[in-house]
């Protein structure tokens, strides 16, 4: 029973999705609430503040666990590594509030859709639903499934038949009202956050609360100037943050505001057409598409076709053709029926319909799939409103460091308590002074200082036309050690040039038609296919569409015309595309071609086809174009030339982009039959027409950039949708695969009836000269690796199909292949994302550079996704480069490395600054003293604050180093740096503190202040200071004035200045420190001012700084001691702690190795002589323990010898959000 109760108490929301949540049910208890209220009053609201920071504590304190269906409060917890909690109140909806009667019979469904959760959520006879609202999405309690389910969308379990027949005629007005009440409005509403709300959120940040406590304490002790300075800085920081958040809120509000005001036409069952505002749409409504329209919801096309601009989703404003959902009678879910290609039927919210093509049976119609925040646009807005926290080692470890500093402060607190209680100081003063020491260790400028480096990096990137919508990822870019590139438009030129056509006749390839010859393409089936098989549209007199399609169409010299009276000759609707010969086209017996139907191209299918009719002919033609291997599969084998593989290879090895064309004649004569024809039937038994050869030249920037990355030991990988041989050639031409390296093609096949899944490893031999001029073949022979070849550099190449098979049937092989995989061709968008994720699992920090269209998923998945787009900010990726070449990649890595090193430097400086002040203050506490107000002010404002604001502005070093900066704060060099500098500072300060007491002129001023003031003139004369000291100053007795504070202050100040210089390391990741002019000037000025104060004998300075005059030799000895400390610290930091060769030697001697999974795999692979396998086939079920290392990419670091352990890859999170 207890187990069953526990099961009812917990359920999963969005199971298996990225935003999966655990839900726990609780009931509020009045007595518990009353007790919490009393405690909150007694603690002056401290308990409420804790509840604000930790919502789970509020629930646990106020509520009692119960089954979810009885709960009035739901506690939600994310299932990711962060385990964040949210508290949500359950609310009820009553259908009895509707203006029409509703059946209370449990057997009667409320809505016609049998799959709909509404039927399972309403309790009868109460007609009540239990709901929660989580991150703008509404969920209702499903009594059958015993969990909360999303509403505001049609269930994916609907089949094509269900969508056409259940929703095809529209919803009844009663069902619309029920759905409106349950699903809520179809609106993406972003509230402009009131300033007072933003202000409270900022002020209640744990750090600011701690700061408020600190400042209150300091003000009570009379530290007015410093406290006011910090208050001013804090207020400026909060105001700027609130202003920035408010501006973002206003921008986002304005971005989505128009979405909710679209006028639409829908079909209502038994009532006909009805106009209404888009916010009244519900899932299941039938939307009429009259023409140009900004889509207010996600909808699936059921009748007619249309052309949309999906630039908002992909960043590319290329028209995309959408086709209607097929009429099939199977019960398979409609998305499964279309597999990856279901998107070709879906119109996404926020995209623009730019042209509609009715089918002739009525207007273009679509069924509303999702509304509000469930839509594609809503999901985008939600990702902005509720960004996924990112977890980066630097910030996790910074948080641990903060805890350590706080612990140091607590130690100081008890130390101060002991000292002051021992001297029998009043309890109030004792507590105050102990709390003061507690606040010294955590510097107030820490968050601003860590953020400022990223701000500087962002500005520098902007100058290079690289824009960023996720600034915290800049630091992560500094750790990038693998970059994936798309090929077309990224490594190679975006525009393709026509090279020629290779037609076929009598099952043989004919003479090549070269476009450079100036002759028009001769009329024939090939010309007809090129003229009609594309997705181009005529918009305002301009042909628009995919660049490849456009170039191919231009090669025919035909033209597209607006639909006119000619279409009537064919009995077509005026929405069909009409193509006619242009003035420069070769003579044709055909006056026009009408495209009747289009099966769009998709990356997963690697083909597209059209059904067209030639003027004067009764029958119809199917034309197909696509990847040659794919097109050949749909052709009758006797029409494909026997030497097809060799000819194809001949062109692909030269880097040409090759497209194959095919056709067939349909025997049907009725247009209605054409409209109903399934794609599988149209795309079968085709006749192979030939090849279209297009040149895809490398961009001039590609080769030098890849060379630069290779020299920096950053792996480069190609992920493309193009042909494998073309990809290999481009990789060799660009030297992604260095000269002399071997390429092994990995080909995997699905299991068949009598054979298990298999993997074949084929070694690509050296290139040999082919029969044509400058043509080469890649021979895949049966030779084995050359002698000594196993020490060489090997690269695996594979297609998306092989990758999929390996993932499913040879998962143990996958990491071994990825460690050396360089070319991944014919990859679908989903496979690209999967591949990036697999690289991350091997602990690579992955960069991805693509054009933002088919690469959206991979760009978002990568640690550093860079979209080459003309827009300043693309939703496709964290980074967007307006310069359309890969030069942006090294720029970004350089800036990332500089920002990362700056973050480490600033963090080390502020840690040391807190420790230096802690040591000095603790020594003075020994005799119940502390530094003066202006002494603190000088260090905090004139030095530390200025240093923190300028230290990070040093530019990135122009050359990429062959290794990455350290990615961990808790690493031996950094911990030793902080520890040793703390020791040096402690030794210097303790020695000075003790040594000053041994001086003959020393007097315990703090104990005998009356005596000192009486004899001050005699004292001054006796130490030969009379000529510069007037003797008329009034030295106020108190807890500041002493020879100890006069001695320790310049030592601590010099220390703060010198460590700022020591931690501002330049080469190899940043330019030398002297190039940062403002920072250098500030350091020199601070040093000069400190020396001036130390050696000056001006009464006003001594009185203001609360110093006591000392002899010149003592002052000189202070300067010498600080200089010695600087020299020792600089030598240790530069010659030992920053000596990479020394640390590599220590690692080797003591057996410390990298824990990265990919390095462990490399070591294991290097120890197996049978890896890589060549010219052999493996079957699933075989054991294979072959290993191999690719030495070409690796730095001289050692790799581990211990047992292999695969680990997860961390992502990034700003550590302040963890407080």
PDB file of N, CA and C in Angstrom, residues 1096-1147:
ATOM      1  N   UNK A1096      55.671  60.627   1.743  1.00  0.00           N
ATOM      2  CA  UNK A1096      55.342  62.044   1.963  1.00  0.00           C
ATOM      3  C   UNK A1096      55.242  62.330   3.458  1.00  0.00           C
ATOM      4  N   UNK A1097      55.506  63.583   3.831  1.00  0.00           N
ATOM      5  CA  UNK A1097      55.402  63.992   5.238  1.00  0.00           C
ATOM      6  C   UNK A1097      54.382  65.096   5.387  1.00  0.00           C
ATOM      7  N   UNK A1098      53.337  65.036   4.549  1.00  0.00           N
ATOM      8  CA  UNK A1098      52.318  66.080   4.625  1.00  0.00           C
ATOM      9  C   UNK A1098      51.325  65.749   5.734  1.00  0.00           C
ATOM     10  N   UNK A1099      51.106  66.760   6.576  1.00  0.00           N
ATOM     11  CA  UNK A1099      50.235  66.549   7.732  1.00  0.00           C
ATOM     12  C   UNK A1099      48.819  66.132   7.310  1.00  0.00           C
ATOM     13  N   UNK A1100      48.289  66.779   6.252  1.00  0.00           N
ATOM     14  CA  UNK A1100      46.905  66.490   5.833  1.00  0.00           C
ATOM     15  C   UNK A1100      46.749  65.036   5.374  1.00  0.00           C
ATOM     16  N   UNK A1101      47.771  64.547   4.674  1.00  0.00           N
ATOM     17  CA  UNK A1101      47.721  63.159   4.201  1.00  0.00           C
ATOM     18  C   UNK A1101      47.738  62.206   5.385  1.00  0.00           C
ATOM     19  N   UNK A1102      48.652  62.448   6.345  1.00  0.00           N
ATOM     20  CA  UNK A1102      48.755  61.557   7.502  1.00  0.00           C
ATOM     21  C   UNK A1102      47.492  61.588   8.344  1.00  0.00           C
ATOM     22  N   UNK A1103      46.946  62.804   8.458  1.00  0.00           N
ATOM     23  CA  UNK A1103      45.736  62.918   9.272  1.00  0.00           C
ATOM     24  C   UNK A1103      44.560  62.231   8.572  1.00  0.00           C
ATOM     25  N   UNK A1104      44.441  62.445   7.263  1.00  0.00           N
ATOM     26  CA  UNK A1104      43.327  61.850   6.520  1.00  0.00           C
ATOM     27  C   UNK A1104      43.428  60.337   6.447  1.00  0.00           C
ATOM     28  N   UNK A1105      44.655  59.826   6.218  1.00  0.00           N
ATOM     29  CA  UNK A1105      44.843  58.378   6.092  1.00  0.00           C
ATOM     30  C   UNK A1105      44.996  57.688   7.445  1.00  0.00           C
ATOM     31  N   UNK A1106      45.056  58.487   8.525  1.00  0.00           N
ATOM     32  CA  UNK A1106      45.191  57.970   9.901  1.00  0.00           C
ATOM     33  C   UNK A1106      46.474  57.148  10.056  1.00  0.00           C
ATOM     34  N   UNK A1107      47.610  57.806   9.646  1.00  0.00           N
ATOM     35  CA  UNK A1107      48.925  57.203   9.793  1.00  0.00           C
ATOM     36  C   UNK A1107      49.689  57.895  10.920  1.00  0.00           C
ATOM     37  N   UNK A1108      50.762  57.248  11.334  1.00  0.00           N
ATOM     38  CA  UNK A1108      51.710  57.865  12.277  1.00  0.00           C
ATOM     39  C   UNK A1108      53.030  57.995  11.527  1.00  0.00           C
ATOM     40  N   UNK A1109      53.704  59.159  11.621  1.00  0.00           N
ATOM     41  CA  UNK A1109      54.995  59.327  10.922  1.00  0.00           C
ATOM     42  C   UNK A1109      56.025  58.315  11.444  1.00  0.00           C
ATOM     43  N   UNK A1110      56.799  57.769  10.510  1.00  0.00           N
ATOM     44  CA  UNK A1110      57.893  56.859  10.885  1.00  0.00           C
ATOM     45  C   UNK A1110      59.162  57.339  10.202  1.00  0.00           C
ATOM     46  N   UNK A1111      60.284  56.779  10.633  1.00  0.00           N
ATOM     47  CA  UNK A1111      61.565  57.204  10.035  1.00  0.00           C
ATOM     48  C   UNK A1111      61.646  56.727   8.588  1.00  0.00           C
ATOM     49  N   UNK A1112      62.413  57.434   7.771  1.00  0.00           N
ATOM     50  CA  UNK A1112      62.516  57.152   6.336  1.00  0.00           C
ATOM     51  C   UNK A1112      63.070  55.761   6.078  1.00  0.00           C
ATOM     52  N   UNK A1113      64.031  55.336   6.899  1.00  0.00           N
ATOM     53  CA  UNK A1113      64.624  54.013   6.680  1.00  0.00           C
ATOM     54  C   UNK A1113      63.586  52.905   6.862  1.00  0.00           C
ATOM     55  N   UNK A1114      62.639  53.121   7.792  1.00  0.00           N
ATOM     56  CA  UNK A1114      61.578  52.118   7.983  1.00  0.00           C
ATOM     57  C   UNK A1114      60.652  52.063   6.767  1.00  0.00           C
ATOM     58  N   UNK A1115      60.377  53.233   6.228  1.00  0.00           N
ATOM     59  CA  UNK A1115      59.526  53.292   5.039  1.00  0.00           C
ATOM     60  C   UNK A1115      60.225  52.598   3.859  1.00  0.00           C
ATOM     61  N   UNK A1116      61.529  52.848   3.758  1.00  0.00           N
ATOM     62  CA  UNK A1116      62.292  52.219   2.678  1.00  0.00           C
ATOM     63  C   UNK A1116      62.293  50.697   2.838  1.00  0.00           C
ATOM     64  N   UNK A1117      62.413  50.255   4.090  1.00  0.00           N
ATOM     65  CA  UNK A1117      62.426  48.803   4.329  1.00  0.00           C
ATOM     66  C   UNK A1117      61.073  48.185   3.966  1.00  0.00           C
ATOM     67  N   UNK A1118      59.971  48.933   4.171  1.00  0.00           N
ATOM     68  CA  UNK A1118      58.637  48.451   3.756  1.00  0.00           C
ATOM     69  C   UNK A1118      58.595  48.270   2.242  1.00  0.00           C
ATOM     70  N   UNK A1119      59.136  49.263   1.507  1.00  0.00           N
ATOM     71  CA  UNK A1119      59.156  49.202   0.045  1.00  0.00           C
ATOM     72  C   UNK A1119      60.016  48.039  -0.434  1.00  0.00           C
ATOM     73  N   UNK A1120      61.181  47.844   0.220  1.00  0.00           N
ATOM     74  CA  UNK A1120      62.073  46.744  -0.171  1.00  0.00           C
ATOM     75  C   UNK A1120      61.401  45.393   0.078  1.00  0.00           C
ATOM     76  N   UNK A1121      60.734  45.260   1.234  1.00  0.00           N
ATOM     77  CA  UNK A1121      60.046  44.008   1.566  1.00  0.00           C
ATOM     78  C   UNK A1121      58.968  43.701   0.523  1.00  0.00           C
ATOM     79  N   UNK A1122      58.224  44.725   0.108  1.00  0.00           N
ATOM     80  CA  UNK A1122      57.187  44.536  -0.905  1.00  0.00           C
ATOM     81  C   UNK A1122      57.790  44.154  -2.247  1.00  0.00           C
ATOM     82  N   UNK A1123      58.966  44.770  -2.573  1.00  0.00           N
ATOM     83  CA  UNK A1123      59.643  44.470  -3.826  1.00  0.00           C
ATOM     84  C   UNK A1123      60.131  43.026  -3.846  1.00  0.00           C
ATOM     85  N   UNK A1124      60.697  42.579  -2.702  1.00  0.00           N
ATOM     86  CA  UNK A1124      61.177  41.187  -2.614  1.00  0.00           C
ATOM     87  C   UNK A1124      60.003  40.219  -2.772  1.00  0.00           C
ATOM     88  N   UNK A1125      58.898  40.553  -2.075  1.00  0.00           N
ATOM     89  CA  UNK A1125      57.714  39.687  -2.186  1.00  0.00           C
ATOM     90  C   UNK A1125      57.230  39.612  -3.629  1.00  0.00           C
ATOM     91  N   UNK A1126      57.244  40.764  -4.324  1.00  0.00           N
ATOM     92  CA  UNK A1126      56.821  40.785  -5.731  1.00  0.00           C
ATOM     93  C   UNK A1126      57.733  39.910  -6.584  1.00  0.00           C
ATOM     94  N   UNK A1127      59.042  40.041  -6.400  1.00  0.00           N
ATOM     95  CA  UNK A1127      59.992  39.271  -7.214  1.00  0.00           C
ATOM     96  C   UNK A1127      59.814  37.771  -7.001  1.00  0.00           C
ATOM     97  N   UNK A1128      59.673  37.359  -5.737  1.00  0.00           N
ATOM     98  CA  UNK A1128      59.492  35.938  -5.432  1.00  0.00           C
ATOM     99  C   UNK A1128      58.190  35.442  -6.060  1.00  0.00           C
ATOM    100  N   UNK A1129      57.091  36.204  -5.856  1.00  0.00           N
ATOM    101  CA  UNK A1129      55.774  35.795  -6.368  1.00  0.00           C
ATOM    102  C   UNK A1129      55.778  35.738  -7.891  1.00  0.00           C
ATOM    103  N   UNK A1130      56.440  36.723  -8.534  1.00  0.00           N
ATOM    104  CA  UNK A1130      56.479  36.763  -9.994  1.00  0.00           C
ATOM    105  C   UNK A1130      57.265  35.578 -10.541  1.00  0.00           C
ATOM    106  N   UNK A1131      58.396  35.269  -9.887  1.00  0.00           N
ATOM    107  CA  UNK A1131      59.220  34.143 -10.341  1.00  0.00           C
ATOM    108  C   UNK A1131      58.445  32.828 -10.201  1.00  0.00           C
ATOM    109  N   UNK A1132      57.833  32.630  -9.042  1.00  0.00           N
ATOM    110  CA  UNK A1132      57.099  31.388  -8.789  1.00  0.00           C
ATOM    111  C   UNK A1132      55.948  31.238  -9.791  1.00  0.00           C
ATOM    112  N   UNK A1133      55.214  32.341 -10.016  1.00  0.00           N
ATOM    113  CA  UNK A1133      54.062  32.290 -10.921  1.00  0.00           C
ATOM    114  C   UNK A1133      54.491  32.043 -12.361  1.00  0.00           C
ATOM    115  N   UNK A1134      55.506  32.794 -12.804  1.00  0.00           N
ATOM    116  CA  UNK A1134      55.871  32.752 -14.222  1.00  0.00           C
ATOM    117  C   UNK A1134      56.770  31.564 -14.560  1.00  0.00           C
ATOM    118  N   UNK A1135      57.737  31.294 -13.691  1.00  0.00           N
ATOM    119  CA  UNK A1135      58.731  30.270 -14.025  1.00  0.00           C
ATOM    120  C   UNK A1135      58.303  28.873 -13.590  1.00  0.00           C
ATOM    121  N   UNK A1136      57.412  28.782 -12.621  1.00  0.00           N
ATOM    122  CA  UNK A1136      57.033  27.457 -12.115  1.00  0.00           C
ATOM    123  C   UNK A1136      55.567  27.139 -12.402  1.00  0.00           C
ATOM    124  N   UNK A1137      54.674  27.984 -11.874  1.00  0.00           N
ATOM    125  CA  UNK A1137      53.247  27.656 -11.956  1.00  0.00           C
ATOM    126  C   UNK A1137      52.702  27.771 -13.379  1.00  0.00           C
ATOM    127  N   UNK A1138      53.241  28.687 -14.192  1.00  0.00           N
ATOM    128  CA  UNK A1138      52.779  28.848 -15.565  1.00  0.00           C
ATOM    129  C   UNK A1138      53.674  28.134 -16.577  1.00  0.00           C
ATOM    130  N   UNK A1139      54.582  27.295 -16.074  1.00  0.00           N
ATOM    131  CA  UNK A1139      55.519  26.565 -16.939  1.00  0.00           C
ATOM    132  C   UNK A1139      54.854  25.269 -17.405  1.00  0.00           C
ATOM    133  N   UNK A1140      54.330  25.286 -18.595  1.00  0.00           N
ATOM    134  CA  UNK A1140      53.568  24.144 -19.120  1.00  0.00           C
ATOM    135  C   UNK A1140      54.445  22.891 -19.235  1.00  0.00           C
ATOM    136  N   UNK A1141      55.673  23.061 -19.711  1.00  0.00           N
ATOM    137  CA  UNK A1141      56.575  21.914 -19.885  1.00  0.00           C
ATOM    138  C   UNK A1141      56.851  21.244 -18.543  1.00  0.00           C
ATOM    139  N   UNK A1142      57.022  22.058 -17.497  1.00  0.00           N
ATOM    140  CA  UNK A1142      57.300  21.518 -16.163  1.00  0.00           C
ATOM    141  C   UNK A1142      56.121  20.675 -15.669  1.00  0.00           C
ATOM    142  N   UNK A1143      54.905  21.193 -15.876  1.00  0.00           N
ATOM    143  CA  UNK A1143      53.727  20.474 -15.402  1.00  0.00           C
ATOM    144  C   UNK A1143      53.502  19.187 -16.195  1.00  0.00           C
ATOM    145  N   UNK A1144      53.817  19.223 -17.491  1.00  0.00           N
ATOM    146  CA  UNK A1144      53.696  17.997 -18.298  1.00  0.00           C
ATOM    147  C   UNK A1144      54.681  16.941 -17.807  1.00  0.00           C
ATOM    148  N   UNK A1145      55.884  17.395 -17.429  1.00  0.00           N
ATOM    149  CA  UNK A1145      56.903  16.485 -16.906  1.00  0.00           C
ATOM    150  C   UNK A1145      56.451  15.888 -15.571  1.00  0.00           C
ATOM    151  N   UNK A1146      55.901  16.740 -14.701  1.00  0.00           N
ATOM    152  CA  UNK A1146      55.419  16.274 -13.382  1.00  0.00           C
ATOM    153  C   UNK A1146      54.295  15.259 -13.580  1.00  0.00           C
ATOM    154  N   UNK A1147      53.368  15.573 -14.507  1.00  0.00           N
ATOM    155  CA  UNK A1147      52.259  14.649 -14.790  1.00  0.00           C
ATOM    156  C   UNK A1147      52.797  13.288 -15.238  1.00  0.00           C
TER     157      UNK A1147
END
